[in-house]
Amino acid sequence: MVPLGMSHVGETGIIRKITGRDDVRQHLAELGFVVGEEVTVINEMGGNMILSIKDSRIALDKTMAMRIMV
């Protein structure tokens, strides 16, 4: 398992684990970041990552992306 924040543009992974406080995990789950879901890195700019998950594009900052293990 590696943090999503270390993935490169174009890489796809399956979410294995989400770390952090309960409120952080709940927030990510509401955005669609749940264990077993496939996520693709679309772009990376200015410390933010543009991710594709469940037919949506979502921007996350790197610190949040580092809590998602793929």
PDB file of N, CA and C in Angstrom:
ATOM      1  N   MET A   1       0.847  -1.196   0.000  1.00  0.00           N
ATOM      2  CA  MET A   1       0.000   0.000   0.000  1.00  0.00           C
ATOM      3  C   MET A   1       0.884   1.249   0.000  1.00  0.00           C
ATOM      4  N   VAL A   2       0.490   2.205  -0.820  1.00  0.00           N
ATOM      5  CA  VAL A   2       1.175   3.498  -0.847  1.00  0.00           C
ATOM      6  C   VAL A   2       0.129   4.608  -0.769  1.00  0.00           C
ATOM      7  N   PRO A   3       0.498   5.766  -0.232  1.00  0.00           N
ATOM      8  CA  PRO A   3      -0.456   6.878  -0.184  1.00  0.00           C
ATOM      9  C   PRO A   3      -0.790   7.366  -1.591  1.00  0.00           C
ATOM     10  N   LEU A   4      -2.038   7.702  -1.819  1.00  0.00           N
ATOM     11  CA  LEU A   4      -2.483   8.219  -3.108  1.00  0.00           C
ATOM     12  C   LEU A   4      -1.682   9.461  -3.493  1.00  0.00           C
ATOM     13  N   GLY A   5      -1.273  10.247  -2.513  1.00  0.00           N
ATOM     14  CA  GLY A   5      -0.507  11.458  -2.768  1.00  0.00           C
ATOM     15  C   GLY A   5       0.838  11.207  -3.431  1.00  0.00           C
ATOM     16  N   MET A   6       1.319   9.973  -3.410  1.00  0.00           N
ATOM     17  CA  MET A   6       2.590   9.629  -4.044  1.00  0.00           C
ATOM     18  C   MET A   6       2.391   9.059  -5.444  1.00  0.00           C
ATOM     19  N   SER A   7       1.152   8.911  -5.879  1.00  0.00           N
ATOM     20  CA  SER A   7       0.862   8.397  -7.213  1.00  0.00           C
ATOM     21  C   SER A   7       1.132   9.469  -8.254  1.00  0.00           C
ATOM     22  N   HIS A   8       1.367   9.029  -9.483  1.00  0.00           N
ATOM     23  CA  HIS A   8       1.663   9.943 -10.579  1.00  0.00           C
ATOM     24  C   HIS A   8       0.448  10.094 -11.498  1.00  0.00           C
ATOM     25  N   VAL A   9       0.462  11.152 -12.304  1.00  0.00           N
ATOM     26  CA  VAL A   9      -0.622  11.405 -13.253  1.00  0.00           C
ATOM     27  C   VAL A   9      -0.809  10.186 -14.155  1.00  0.00           C
ATOM     28  N   GLY A  10      -2.055   9.762 -14.290  1.00  0.00           N
ATOM     29  CA  GLY A  10      -2.384   8.613 -15.136  1.00  0.00           C
ATOM     30  C   GLY A  10      -2.485   7.301 -14.388  1.00  0.00           C
ATOM     31  N   GLU A  11      -2.012   7.259 -13.153  1.00  0.00           N
ATOM     32  CA  GLU A  11      -2.064   6.014 -12.381  1.00  0.00           C
ATOM     33  C   GLU A  11      -3.448   5.794 -11.790  1.00  0.00           C
ATOM     34  N   THR A  12      -3.853   4.533 -11.782  1.00  0.00           N
ATOM     35  CA  THR A  12      -5.137   4.139 -11.201  1.00  0.00           C
ATOM     36  C   THR A  12      -4.874   3.143 -10.084  1.00  0.00           C
ATOM     37  N   GLY A  13      -5.637   3.275  -9.010  1.00  0.00           N
ATOM     38  CA  GLY A  13      -5.479   2.346  -7.893  1.00  0.00           C
ATOM     39  C   GLY A  13      -6.821   2.079  -7.226  1.00  0.00           C
ATOM     40  N   ILE A  14      -6.846   1.032  -6.426  1.00  0.00           N
ATOM     41  CA  ILE A  14      -8.027   0.684  -5.639  1.00  0.00           C
ATOM     42  C   ILE A  14      -7.769   1.140  -4.205  1.00  0.00           C
ATOM     43  N   ILE A  15      -8.717   1.868  -3.633  1.00  0.00           N
ATOM     44  CA  ILE A  15      -8.551   2.351  -2.257  1.00  0.00           C
ATOM     45  C   ILE A  15      -8.570   1.160  -1.300  1.00  0.00           C
ATOM     46  N   ARG A  16      -7.506   1.038  -0.510  1.00  0.00           N
ATOM     47  CA  ARG A  16      -7.361  -0.078   0.433  1.00  0.00           C
ATOM     48  C   ARG A  16      -7.670   0.336   1.874  1.00  0.00           C
ATOM     49  N   LYS A  17      -7.342   1.601   2.215  1.00  0.00           N
ATOM     50  CA  LYS A  17      -7.492   2.051   3.602  1.00  0.00           C
ATOM     51  C   LYS A  17      -7.486   3.570   3.619  1.00  0.00           C
ATOM     52  N   ILE A  18      -8.227   4.150   4.547  1.00  0.00           N
ATOM     53  CA  ILE A  18      -8.217   5.601   4.726  1.00  0.00           C
ATOM     54  C   ILE A  18      -7.860   5.874   6.182  1.00  0.00           C
ATOM     55  N   THR A  19      -6.815   6.697   6.378  1.00  0.00           N
ATOM     56  CA  THR A  19      -6.337   6.996   7.722  1.00  0.00           C
ATOM     57  C   THR A  19      -6.810   8.387   8.136  1.00  0.00           C
ATOM     58  N   GLY A  20      -6.620   8.706   9.394  1.00  0.00           N
ATOM     59  CA  GLY A  20      -6.998  10.026   9.899  1.00  0.00           C
ATOM     60  C   GLY A  20      -8.121   9.950  10.915  1.00  0.00           C
ATOM     61  N   ARG A  21      -8.510  11.121  11.412  1.00  0.00           N
ATOM     62  CA  ARG A  21      -9.588  11.198  12.403  1.00  0.00           C
ATOM     63  C   ARG A  21     -10.920  10.809  11.765  1.00  0.00           C
ATOM     64  N   ASP A  22     -11.885  10.477  12.602  1.00  0.00           N
ATOM     65  CA  ASP A  22     -13.199  10.063  12.113  1.00  0.00           C
ATOM     66  C   ASP A  22     -13.840  11.108  11.212  1.00  0.00           C
ATOM     67  N   ASP A  23     -13.727  12.397  11.581  1.00  0.00           N
ATOM     68  CA  ASP A  23     -14.367  13.438  10.768  1.00  0.00           C
ATOM     69  C   ASP A  23     -13.706  13.561   9.393  1.00  0.00           C
ATOM     70  N   VAL A  24     -12.404  13.325   9.333  1.00  0.00           N
ATOM     71  CA  VAL A  24     -11.688  13.371   8.054  1.00  0.00           C
ATOM     72  C   VAL A  24     -12.124  12.201   7.183  1.00  0.00           C
ATOM     73  N   ARG A  25     -12.177  11.002   7.781  1.00  0.00           N
ATOM     74  CA  ARG A  25     -12.597   9.821   7.016  1.00  0.00           C
ATOM     75  C   ARG A  25     -14.035   9.970   6.541  1.00  0.00           C
ATOM     76  N   GLN A  26     -14.895  10.544   7.376  1.00  0.00           N
ATOM     77  CA  GLN A  26     -16.295  10.759   7.009  1.00  0.00           C
ATOM     78  C   GLN A  26     -16.390  11.734   5.831  1.00  0.00           C
ATOM     79  N   HIS A  27     -15.618  12.806   5.874  1.00  0.00           N
ATOM     80  CA  HIS A  27     -15.617  13.794   4.792  1.00  0.00           C
ATOM     81  C   HIS A  27     -15.182  13.153   3.471  1.00  0.00           C
ATOM     82  N   LEU A  28     -14.110  12.349   3.521  1.00  0.00           N
ATOM     83  CA  LEU A  28     -13.637  11.678   2.308  1.00  0.00           C
ATOM     84  C   LEU A  28     -14.671  10.680   1.798  1.00  0.00           C
ATOM     85  N   ALA A  29     -15.347   9.974   2.709  1.00  0.00           N
ATOM     86  CA  ALA A  29     -16.386   9.022   2.301  1.00  0.00           C
ATOM     87  C   ALA A  29     -17.533   9.741   1.603  1.00  0.00           C
ATOM     88  N   GLU A  30     -17.885  10.932   2.090  1.00  0.00           N
ATOM     89  CA  GLU A  30     -18.962  11.704   1.459  1.00  0.00           C
ATOM     90  C   GLU A  30     -18.581  12.142   0.053  1.00  0.00           C
ATOM     91  N   LEU A  31     -17.275  12.299  -0.200  1.00  0.00           N
ATOM     92  CA  LEU A  31     -16.801  12.661  -1.541  1.00  0.00           C
ATOM     93  C   LEU A  31     -16.695  11.436  -2.458  1.00  0.00           C
ATOM     94  N   GLY A  32     -16.872  10.242  -1.891  1.00  0.00           N
ATOM     95  CA  GLY A  32     -16.814   9.020  -2.689  1.00  0.00           C
ATOM     96  C   GLY A  32     -15.569   8.185  -2.468  1.00  0.00           C
ATOM     97  N   PHE A  33     -14.683   8.641  -1.594  1.00  0.00           N
ATOM     98  CA  PHE A  33     -13.447   7.906  -1.323  1.00  0.00           C
ATOM     99  C   PHE A  33     -13.703   6.846  -0.262  1.00  0.00           C
ATOM    100  N   VAL A  34     -14.092   5.650  -0.718  1.00  0.00           N
ATOM    101  CA  VAL A  34     -14.388   4.543   0.188  1.00  0.00           C
ATOM    102  C   VAL A  34     -13.551   3.329  -0.222  1.00  0.00           C
ATOM    103  N   VAL A  35     -13.276   2.460   0.725  1.00  0.00           N
ATOM    104  CA  VAL A  35     -12.473   1.267   0.476  1.00  0.00           C
ATOM    105  C   VAL A  35     -13.111   0.436  -0.639  1.00  0.00           C
ATOM    106  N   GLY A  36     -12.270   0.014  -1.589  1.00  0.00           N
ATOM    107  CA  GLY A  36     -12.738  -0.808  -2.696  1.00  0.00           C
ATOM    108  C   GLY A  36     -13.031  -0.011  -3.957  1.00  0.00           C
ATOM    109  N   GLU A  37     -13.079   1.298  -3.853  1.00  0.00           N
ATOM    110  CA  GLU A  37     -13.388   2.151  -5.007  1.00  0.00           C
ATOM    111  C   GLU A  37     -12.114   2.402  -5.820  1.00  0.00           C
ATOM    112  N   GLU A  38     -12.276   2.491  -7.144  1.00  0.00           N
ATOM    113  CA  GLU A  38     -11.135   2.768  -8.031  1.00  0.00           C
ATOM    114  C   GLU A  38     -10.968   4.273  -8.182  1.00  0.00           C
ATOM    115  N   VAL A  39      -9.716   4.738  -8.105  1.00  0.00           N
ATOM    116  CA  VAL A  39      -9.428   6.168  -8.213  1.00  0.00           C
ATOM    117  C   VAL A  39      -8.261   6.369  -9.183  1.00  0.00           C
ATOM    118  N   THR A  40      -8.372   7.391 -10.045  1.00  0.00           N
ATOM    119  CA  THR A  40      -7.336   7.695 -11.035  1.00  0.00           C
ATOM    120  C   THR A  40      -6.845   9.124 -10.846  1.00  0.00           C
ATOM    121  N   VAL A  41      -5.527   9.304 -10.925  1.00  0.00           N
ATOM    122  CA  VAL A  41      -4.944  10.645 -10.848  1.00  0.00           C
ATOM    123  C   VAL A  41      -5.029  11.265 -12.251  1.00  0.00           C
ATOM    124  N   ILE A  42      -5.793  12.354 -12.377  1.00  0.00           N
ATOM    125  CA  ILE A  42      -5.978  13.028 -13.669  1.00  0.00           C
ATOM    126  C   ILE A  42      -4.895  14.083 -13.886  1.00  0.00           C
ATOM    127  N   ASN A  43      -4.629  14.878 -12.852  1.00  0.00           N
ATOM    128  CA  ASN A  43      -3.667  15.967 -12.978  1.00  0.00           C
ATOM    129  C   ASN A  43      -3.136  16.318 -11.593  1.00  0.00           C
ATOM    130  N   GLU A  44      -2.042  17.053 -11.589  1.00  0.00           N
ATOM    131  CA  GLU A  44      -1.452  17.497 -10.325  1.00  0.00           C
ATOM    132  C   GLU A  44      -0.924  18.905 -10.545  1.00  0.00           C
ATOM    133  N   MET A  45      -1.379  19.848  -9.713  1.00  0.00           N
ATOM    134  CA  MET A  45      -0.889  21.218  -9.874  1.00  0.00           C
ATOM    135  C   MET A  45      -0.955  21.973  -8.563  1.00  0.00           C
ATOM    136  N   GLY A  46       0.093  22.695  -8.266  1.00  0.00           N
ATOM    137  CA  GLY A  46       0.144  23.543  -7.089  1.00  0.00           C
ATOM    138  C   GLY A  46      -0.153  22.850  -5.776  1.00  0.00           C
ATOM    139  N   GLY A  47       0.300  21.623  -5.614  1.00  0.00           N
ATOM    140  CA  GLY A  47       0.058  20.905  -4.368  1.00  0.00           C
ATOM    141  C   GLY A  47      -1.304  20.258  -4.281  1.00  0.00           C
ATOM    142  N   ASN A  48      -2.106  20.379  -5.334  1.00  0.00           N
ATOM    143  CA  ASN A  48      -3.419  19.739  -5.378  1.00  0.00           C
ATOM    144  C   ASN A  48      -3.422  18.620  -6.405  1.00  0.00           C
ATOM    145  N   MET A  49      -4.297  17.648  -6.184  1.00  0.00           N
ATOM    146  CA  MET A  49      -4.439  16.549  -7.132  1.00  0.00           C
ATOM    147  C   MET A  49      -5.868  16.546  -7.656  1.00  0.00           C
ATOM    148  N   ILE A  50      -6.007  16.399  -8.970  1.00  0.00           N
ATOM    149  CA  ILE A  50      -7.320  16.231  -9.581  1.00  0.00           C
ATOM    150  C   ILE A  50      -7.505  14.727  -9.759  1.00  0.00           C
ATOM    151  N   LEU A  51      -8.548  14.188  -9.130  1.00  0.00           N
ATOM    152  CA  LEU A  51      -8.773  12.747  -9.113  1.00  0.00           C
ATOM    153  C   LEU A  51     -10.107  12.403  -9.761  1.00  0.00           C
ATOM    154  N   SER A  52     -10.144  11.251 -10.397  1.00  0.00           N
ATOM    155  CA  SER A  52     -11.380  10.754 -10.983  1.00  0.00           C
ATOM    156  C   SER A  52     -11.847   9.576 -10.139  1.00  0.00           C
ATOM    157  N   ILE A  53     -13.079   9.681  -9.630  1.00  0.00           N
ATOM    158  CA  ILE A  53     -13.651   8.609  -8.815  1.00  0.00           C
ATOM    159  C   ILE A  53     -15.158   8.605  -9.021  1.00  0.00           C
ATOM    160  N   LYS A  54     -15.721   7.433  -9.253  1.00  0.00           N
ATOM    161  CA  LYS A  54     -17.172   7.286  -9.454  1.00  0.00           C
ATOM    162  C   LYS A  54     -17.706   8.275 -10.495  1.00  0.00           C
ATOM    163  N   ASP A  55     -17.066   8.356 -11.655  1.00  0.00           N
ATOM    164  CA  ASP A  55     -17.497   9.249 -12.748  1.00  0.00           C
ATOM    165  C   ASP A  55     -17.502  10.723 -12.365  1.00  0.00           C
ATOM    166  N   SER A  56     -16.749  11.098 -11.340  1.00  0.00           N
ATOM    167  CA  SER A  56     -16.634  12.505 -10.930  1.00  0.00           C
ATOM    168  C   SER A  56     -15.165  12.890 -10.894  1.00  0.00           C
ATOM    169  N   ARG A  57     -14.920  14.186 -11.019  1.00  0.00           N
ATOM    170  CA  ARG A  57     -13.557  14.705 -10.839  1.00  0.00           C
ATOM    171  C   ARG A  57     -13.543  15.541  -9.574  1.00  0.00           C
ATOM    172  N   ILE A  58     -12.611  15.232  -8.702  1.00  0.00           N
ATOM    173  CA  ILE A  58     -12.537  15.910  -7.414  1.00  0.00           C
ATOM    174  C   ILE A  58     -11.104  16.376  -7.188  1.00  0.00           C
ATOM    175  N   ALA A  59     -10.957  17.601  -6.693  1.00  0.00           N
ATOM    176  CA  ALA A  59      -9.632  18.127  -6.347  1.00  0.00           C
ATOM    177  C   ALA A  59      -9.403  17.931  -4.854  1.00  0.00           C
ATOM    178  N   LEU A  60      -8.253  17.371  -4.517  1.00  0.00           N
ATOM    179  CA  LEU A  60      -7.862  17.185  -3.114  1.00  0.00           C
ATOM    180  C   LEU A  60      -6.466  17.749  -2.934  1.00  0.00           C
ATOM    181  N   ASP A  61      -6.207  18.328  -1.765  1.00  0.00           N
ATOM    182  CA  ASP A  61      -4.827  18.749  -1.536  1.00  0.00           C
ATOM    183  C   ASP A  61      -4.008  17.513  -1.156  1.00  0.00           C
ATOM    184  N   LYS A  62      -2.697  17.652  -1.307  1.00  0.00           N
ATOM    185  CA  LYS A  62      -1.810  16.502  -1.112  1.00  0.00           C
ATOM    186  C   LYS A  62      -1.906  15.908   0.289  1.00  0.00           C
ATOM    187  N   THR A  63      -2.136  16.751   1.319  1.00  0.00           N
ATOM    188  CA  THR A  63      -2.190  16.210   2.684  1.00  0.00           C
ATOM    189  C   THR A  63      -3.384  15.271   2.833  1.00  0.00           C
ATOM    190  N   MET A  64      -4.507  15.608   2.196  1.00  0.00           N
ATOM    191  CA  MET A  64      -5.671  14.717   2.239  1.00  0.00           C
ATOM    192  C   MET A  64      -5.397  13.459   1.418  1.00  0.00           C
ATOM    193  N   ALA A  65      -4.775  13.628   0.256  1.00  0.00           N
ATOM    194  CA  ALA A  65      -4.472  12.474  -0.604  1.00  0.00           C
ATOM    195  C   ALA A  65      -3.521  11.503   0.091  1.00  0.00           C
ATOM    196  N   MET A  66      -2.656  12.014   0.971  1.00  0.00           N
ATOM    197  CA  MET A  66      -1.722  11.141   1.670  1.00  0.00           C
ATOM    198  C   MET A  66      -2.434  10.237   2.687  1.00  0.00           C
ATOM    199  N   ARG A  67      -3.659  10.559   3.046  1.00  0.00           N
ATOM    200  CA  ARG A  67      -4.423   9.729   3.994  1.00  0.00           C
ATOM    201  C   ARG A  67      -5.111   8.559   3.317  1.00  0.00           C
ATOM    202  N   ILE A  68      -5.135   8.568   1.981  1.00  0.00           N
ATOM    203  CA  ILE A  68      -5.810   7.516   1.215  1.00  0.00           C
ATOM    204  C   ILE A  68      -4.747   6.533   0.718  1.00  0.00           C
ATOM    205  N   MET A  69      -4.855   5.290   1.163  1.00  0.00           N
ATOM    206  CA  MET A  69      -3.898   4.260   0.767  1.00  0.00           C
ATOM    207  C   MET A  69      -4.458   3.436  -0.385  1.00  0.00           C
ATOM    208  N   VAL A  70      -3.625   3.273  -1.420  1.00  0.00           N
ATOM    209  CA  VAL A  70      -4.047   2.473  -2.579  1.00  0.00           C
ATOM    210  C   VAL A  70      -3.081   1.322  -2.802  1.00  0.00           C
TER     211      VAL A  70
END
